[in-house]
Coordinates of C-alpha atoms in Angstrom, one line a residue:
M1 CA 0.0 0.0 0.0
S2 CA 1.4 3.4 -0.9
H3 CA 2.0 6.0 1.7
Q4 CA 0.1 8.6 -0.3
K5 CA -3.5 7.8 0.5
Q6 CA -6.2 8.9 -1.8
T7 CA -8.5 11.7 -0.6
L8 CA -12.3 11.4 -0.7
G9 CA -12.4 14.2 -3.3
E10 CA -9.9 12.4 -5.6
F11 CA -11.8 9.1 -5.1
I12 CA -15.1 10.7 -6.1
I13 CA -13.6 12.2 -9.3
Q14 CA -11.8 9.0 -10.2
N15 CA -14.9 6.9 -9.7
Q16 CA -17.3 9.3 -11.4
A17 CA -17.3 7.2 -14.6
S18 CA -18.7 4.2 -12.8
F19 CA -21.9 6.0 -11.9
K20 CA -24.9 5.0 -13.9
Y21 CA -25.6 8.6 -14.7
S22 CA -22.3 10.3 -15.1
S23 CA -23.1 14.0 -15.3
G24 CA -21.0 15.1 -12.4
E25 CA -24.0 16.1 -10.3
L26 CA -23.8 13.1 -8.0
S27 CA -20.1 13.9 -7.5
S28 CA -20.9 17.5 -6.5
L29 CA -23.7 16.2 -4.2
L30 CA -21.3 13.8 -2.4
N31 CA -18.8 16.6 -2.1
S32 CA -21.4 18.8 -0.4
I33 CA -22.2 16.1 2.0
R34 CA -18.5 15.8 2.7
L35 CA -18.3 19.5 3.4
A36 CA -21.3 19.6 5.7
A37 CA -19.9 16.5 7.6
K38 CA -16.7 18.4 8.3
V39 CA -18.6 21.4 9.7
V40 CA -20.9 19.2 11.9
N41 CA -17.9 17.2 13.0
H42 CA -16.3 20.4 14.3
E43 CA -19.3 21.2 16.4
V44 CA -19.8 17.6 17.6
N45 CA -16.2 17.5 18.8
K46 CA -16.5 20.6 20.9
A47 CA -20.0 19.8 22.1
G48 CA -18.7 19.4 25.7
L49 CA -17.2 22.9 25.7
V50 CA -20.2 25.0 24.8
D51 CA -23.9 25.1 25.5
I52 CA -24.8 23.1 22.5
I53 CA -25.6 19.8 24.1
G54 CA -28.9 19.0 25.8
A55 CA -32.5 19.3 24.5
A56 CA -33.5 22.3 22.4
G57 CA -37.0 22.4 23.9
D58 CA -38.7 21.3 20.7
T59 CA -39.8 17.8 19.9
N60 CA -39.5 16.6 16.3
V61 CA -42.2 15.0 14.2
Q62 CA -41.7 11.7 15.9
G63 CA -42.3 13.2 19.4
E64 CA -38.7 12.7 20.4
D65 CA -36.9 15.6 22.3
Q66 CA -34.6 17.4 19.8
Q67 CA -31.1 17.9 21.0
K68 CA -29.6 21.3 20.2
L69 CA -26.9 19.6 18.1
D70 CA -29.6 17.8 16.0
V71 CA -31.1 21.2 15.1
Y72 CA -27.6 22.5 14.2
A73 CA -26.7 19.4 12.1
N74 CA -30.1 19.6 10.3
E75 CA -29.6 23.2 9.4
K76 CA -26.0 22.7 8.3
F77 CA -26.8 19.8 5.9
I78 CA -29.9 21.6 4.5
Q79 CA -27.9 24.8 4.0
T80 CA -25.0 23.1 2.3
L81 CA -27.1 21.1 0.0
T82 CA -29.4 24.0 -0.9
K83 CA -26.5 26.5 -1.5
R84 CA -24.7 24.2 -3.9
N85 CA -27.7 24.0 -6.2
I86 CA -27.5 20.2 -6.8
V87 CA -30.6 18.7 -5.3
C88 CA -34.3 19.5 -6.1
G89 CA -35.5 18.3 -2.7
I90 CA -34.5 17.2 0.8
A91 CA -36.3 15.1 3.4
S92 CA -35.0 15.1 6.9
E93 CA -35.9 13.1 9.9
E94 CA -36.1 16.4 11.8
E95 CA -38.6 18.0 9.4
D96 CA -42.4 17.3 9.2
S97 CA -42.5 17.5 5.4
F98 CA -40.0 17.5 2.5
I99 CA -38.3 20.6 1.4
T100 CA -38.6 21.7 -2.2
I101 CA -35.5 23.5 -3.6
N102 CA -35.7 25.7 -6.7
S103 CA -32.8 27.8 -7.7
Q104 CA -34.0 30.8 -9.8
D105 CA -31.8 30.1 -12.8
E106 CA -32.3 26.3 -12.9
N107 CA -36.1 26.2 -12.6
H108 CA -36.3 22.8 -10.9
R109 CA -33.8 21.2 -13.2
N110 CA -31.9 19.3 -10.6
K111 CA -32.3 15.5 -10.7
Y112 CA -31.5 14.3 -7.2
V113 CA -33.3 14.1 -3.8
V114 CA -31.6 13.5 -0.5
L115 CA -33.1 11.9 2.6
I116 CA -31.1 12.5 5.7
D117 CA -30.9 11.7 9.4
P118 CA -28.7 14.6 10.4
L119 CA -27.6 13.3 13.8
D120 CA -28.5 9.7 14.6
G121 CA -28.0 8.6 18.2
S122 CA -28.0 12.2 19.4
S123 CA -29.3 11.3 22.9
N124 CA -25.8 9.9 23.4
I125 CA -24.0 13.3 22.9
D126 CA -24.1 14.3 26.6
V127 CA -22.2 11.1 27.5
N128 CA -19.6 11.3 24.8
V129 CA -20.8 8.3 22.8
S130 CA -20.4 8.3 19.0
V131 CA -23.2 9.8 16.9
G132 CA -23.6 9.9 13.2
T133 CA -25.2 11.2 10.1
I134 CA -27.0 8.9 7.7
F135 CA -27.9 9.8 4.1
S136 CA -29.7 8.3 1.1
I137 CA -29.8 9.6 -2.5
Y138 CA -32.3 9.0 -5.3
R139 CA -32.9 10.3 -8.7
R140 CA -36.3 12.1 -8.9
I141 CA -39.1 10.3 -10.7
T142 CA -41.3 13.3 -11.5
P143 CA -40.5 15.3 -14.6
V144 CA -37.4 17.6 -14.4
G145 CA -38.5 21.2 -14.5
T146 CA -41.4 20.7 -12.1
P147 CA -41.3 21.0 -8.3
V148 CA -40.5 17.7 -6.5
Q149 CA -43.4 15.7 -5.2
L150 CA -43.9 13.2 -2.3
E151 CA -43.4 10.3 -4.7
D152 CA -39.9 11.4 -5.4
F153 CA -39.1 10.5 -1.8
L154 CA -41.3 7.4 -1.4
Q155 CA -39.1 5.2 -3.6
K156 CA -38.1 1.6 -2.7
G157 CA -34.6 1.3 -1.2
S158 CA -33.6 -0.7 -4.3
E159 CA -33.8 2.5 -6.3
Q160 CA -31.1 4.3 -4.3
V161 CA -28.2 5.7 -6.3
A162 CA -26.0 6.3 -3.3
A163 CA -26.1 6.0 0.5
G164 CA -23.8 6.4 3.4
Y165 CA -23.1 7.6 6.9
V166 CA -20.6 9.7 8.8
V167 CA -19.6 8.4 12.2
Y168 CA -18.3 11.1 14.6
G169 CA -16.2 8.8 16.8
T170 CA -12.7 8.5 18.2
S171 CA -11.9 9.2 14.5
T172 CA -14.4 10.6 12.1
M173 CA -15.2 8.4 9.2
L174 CA -17.4 8.8 6.1
V175 CA -18.5 5.5 4.6
Y176 CA -20.6 5.3 1.4
T177 CA -21.6 3.4 -1.6
T178 CA -22.8 4.3 -5.1
G179 CA -23.7 0.6 -5.9
D180 CA -20.2 -0.4 -6.5
G181 CA -19.0 -1.7 -3.1
V182 CA -18.5 0.2 0.1
N183 CA -15.5 2.5 0.9
G184 CA -14.6 4.2 4.2
F185 CA -12.7 7.5 4.5
T186 CA -11.1 8.8 7.7
L187 CA -10.8 12.5 8.5
N188 CA -7.4 13.9 9.2
P189 CA -8.4 16.8 11.4
A190 CA -5.0 18.6 11.1
I191 CA -5.5 18.9 7.3
G192 CA -9.3 18.8 7.1
S193 CA -9.3 16.1 4.4
F194 CA -10.9 12.6 4.4
Y195 CA -8.5 9.9 3.2
L196 CA -9.4 6.4 1.9
S197 CA -8.6 4.2 4.9
H198 CA -11.0 1.3 4.5
P199 CA -11.3 0.3 0.8
K200 CA -13.9 -2.3 -0.2
M201 CA -15.4 -2.9 3.2
E202 CA -17.3 -6.2 3.7
F203 CA -19.2 -7.9 6.5
P204 CA -17.7 -11.3 7.4
E205 CA -20.4 -13.9 6.4
D206 CA -20.5 -15.0 10.0
G207 CA -20.0 -13.1 13.2
N208 CA -20.2 -13.5 16.9
I209 CA -21.7 -10.2 18.0
Y210 CA -25.4 -9.5 18.5
S211 CA -26.7 -6.0 19.0
V212 CA -30.1 -5.6 20.5
N213 CA -31.7 -3.7 23.4
E214 CA -32.3 -6.7 25.6
G215 CA -34.1 -4.4 28.1
N216 CA -37.1 -4.7 25.6
Y217 CA -36.9 -8.5 25.6
V218 CA -40.3 -9.0 27.2
H219 CA -41.9 -6.9 24.4
F220 CA -40.3 -8.7 21.5
P221 CA -42.0 -11.2 19.2
Q222 CA -41.4 -14.9 20.0
G223 CA -39.1 -15.4 17.0
I224 CA -36.7 -12.7 18.2
K225 CA -36.8 -14.0 21.8
N226 CA -35.9 -17.5 20.4
Y227 CA -33.1 -16.0 18.4
I228 CA -31.6 -14.2 21.4
K229 CA -31.7 -17.4 23.4
Y230 CA -29.9 -19.1 20.5
C231 CA -27.2 -16.4 20.6
Q232 CA -26.8 -17.1 24.4
E233 CA -26.5 -20.9 24.2
E234 CA -23.2 -22.6 25.0
V235 CA -23.0 -24.6 21.7
D236 CA -20.3 -24.6 19.0
D237 CA -19.0 -21.0 18.7
R238 CA -21.7 -19.6 21.0
P239 CA -22.6 -17.8 23.2
Y240 CA -22.1 -14.7 21.1
T241 CA -20.9 -11.4 22.5
S242 CA -23.6 -8.8 23.2
R243 CA -22.7 -5.3 22.1
Y244 CA -25.3 -2.5 22.0
I245 CA -24.3 1.2 21.8
G246 CA -27.8 2.5 21.0
S247 CA -26.4 4.6 18.1
L248 CA -27.3 2.8 14.9
V249 CA -24.3 4.2 12.9
S250 CA -21.8 3.0 15.6
D251 CA -23.5 -0.4 16.0
F252 CA -23.6 -1.0 12.2
H253 CA -20.0 0.2 11.7
R254 CA -18.6 -2.1 14.3
N255 CA -20.6 -5.1 13.1
M256 CA -19.5 -4.5 9.5
I257 CA -15.8 -4.5 10.5
K258 CA -16.0 -7.4 13.1
G259 CA -19.0 -9.4 12.0
G260 CA -22.3 -9.3 13.7
I261 CA -26.0 -8.7 13.6
Y262 CA -28.1 -5.7 14.6
L263 CA -31.7 -6.1 15.6
Y264 CA -34.4 -3.5 16.2
P265 CA -37.5 -5.6 15.9
Q266 CA -41.2 -4.7 16.3
S267 CA -42.4 -4.9 19.9
S268 CA -45.6 -4.5 21.9
K269 CA -44.3 -0.9 22.5
N270 CA -43.4 -0.2 18.9
P271 CA -45.6 -2.5 16.8
N272 CA -43.9 -1.3 13.5
G273 CA -40.5 -1.2 14.9
K274 CA -38.8 2.2 15.8
L275 CA -36.3 2.9 13.0
R276 CA -37.3 5.0 10.0
L277 CA -37.4 3.2 6.7
L278 CA -36.3 6.1 4.6
Y279 CA -33.7 7.8 6.8
E280 CA -32.1 4.8 8.6
C281 CA -33.1 1.4 7.3
N282 CA -32.9 1.8 3.5
P283 CA -29.5 3.5 3.4
M284 CA -28.1 1.0 5.9
A285 CA -29.6 -1.9 3.9
F286 CA -28.0 -0.6 0.7
L287 CA -24.6 -0.4 2.5
A288 CA -25.1 -3.8 4.0
E289 CA -25.9 -5.5 0.7
Q290 CA -23.0 -3.7 -1.1
A291 CA -20.8 -5.0 1.7
N292 CA -21.8 -8.6 1.3
G293 CA -24.3 -8.4 4.2
K294 CA -28.1 -8.6 4.4
A295 CA -30.9 -6.4 5.7
S296 CA -34.4 -7.7 6.5
D297 CA -37.6 -6.8 8.4
G298 CA -37.6 -10.4 9.7
Y299 CA -39.3 -11.8 6.7
T300 CA -38.5 -9.7 3.6
R301 CA -35.7 -7.7 2.1
I302 CA -35.8 -4.1 3.5
M303 CA -35.0 -2.6 0.1
D304 CA -38.2 -4.2 -1.4
V305 CA -40.5 -2.5 1.1
V306 CA -42.7 0.1 -0.8
P307 CA -42.8 3.2 1.4
T308 CA -46.2 4.8 2.0
E309 CA -45.2 7.7 4.2
L310 CA -42.2 9.9 4.8
H311 CA -41.6 9.0 8.4
Q312 CA -42.6 5.3 8.2
R313 CA -41.1 2.9 10.7
V314 CA -40.1 -0.7 10.1
P315 CA -38.6 -3.6 12.0
F316 CA -34.9 -3.9 11.1
I317 CA -32.5 -6.8 11.2
C318 CA -29.1 -6.3 9.5
G319 CA -25.6 -7.6 9.4
S320 CA -23.6 -10.6 8.5
K321 CA -25.5 -12.8 6.0
N322 CA -25.6 -16.1 7.8
M323 CA -26.7 -14.4 11.1
V324 CA -29.5 -12.5 9.4
D325 CA -30.6 -15.8 7.6
K326 CA -30.7 -17.5 11.0
A327 CA -32.7 -14.7 12.6
E328 CA -35.2 -14.9 9.7
E329 CA -35.5 -18.6 10.2
F330 CA -36.4 -18.1 13.8
M331 CA -39.0 -15.5 12.8
T332 CA -40.6 -17.8 10.2
N333 CA -40.6 -20.8 12.5
S334 CA -42.3 -19.0 15.3
K335 CA -45.2 -17.8 13.1
D336 CA -48.4 -19.4 14.4

């Protein structure tokens, strides 16, 4: 491996030709996400120093307390994406409805929409646990030259042209796919550039980590309870190790590197699951599949679910292929 690592900017330009639609727009869009990530990273890293942590006093559309940093990240990503005049619409987990973007000279001529969870796991900020940004990119389906409509955002995950996340951790990484594998870039804070540090990331087919909030065990469906018991049995290479951060980006990132499964099933408390299909599950499912992993709602492929609303929730099981297969098997076998 050469000492001169490739920067994210160089990588985007070099791989532009492999995009299905190579107009340069998607490259500009990824570059603007890179820029916003750097700005948000700066704030996340000094969150302990200034009065930016803690709840903002508003609750978002899901009824969750908004952290001040959520609001900041949301504004930064929307600002950056709007200014650069690349997208025709943005949907954010923090906004009730989608945002239509029309630059005066372009007249709705942009082709991409972005769906974003600006700061996932933000309840962890106060205690210095990693948080992240998750993004998902589609080509619009309504005619170019007209304002975006809801259906531009309600596309199946299989239609995504790009997806990724930024994890603001001990080191800050941007991990993304455009449908040609998954690559990870680490920020060098001294220079302010992301460098290719994890080329061609893949989930091991098997793993020995399971990530689930076992405090909700009593509320889980029988299939998940049975799978958790299976993970805990002293047989063969089990029991597995239990690791749950409660920050989807961090849990997913660790499991992709080490091999594992992440479960956020439906429960009697959250009958449809808790994670959002459009902002969390679809982008993570795209990354998982591109990294030789698998993502399911317990029975079917996440990216085949047809969305009916912007803030739709779904049960989510994701990670190493063989582990997800096994969890699905338990779900199927426990059906009455």
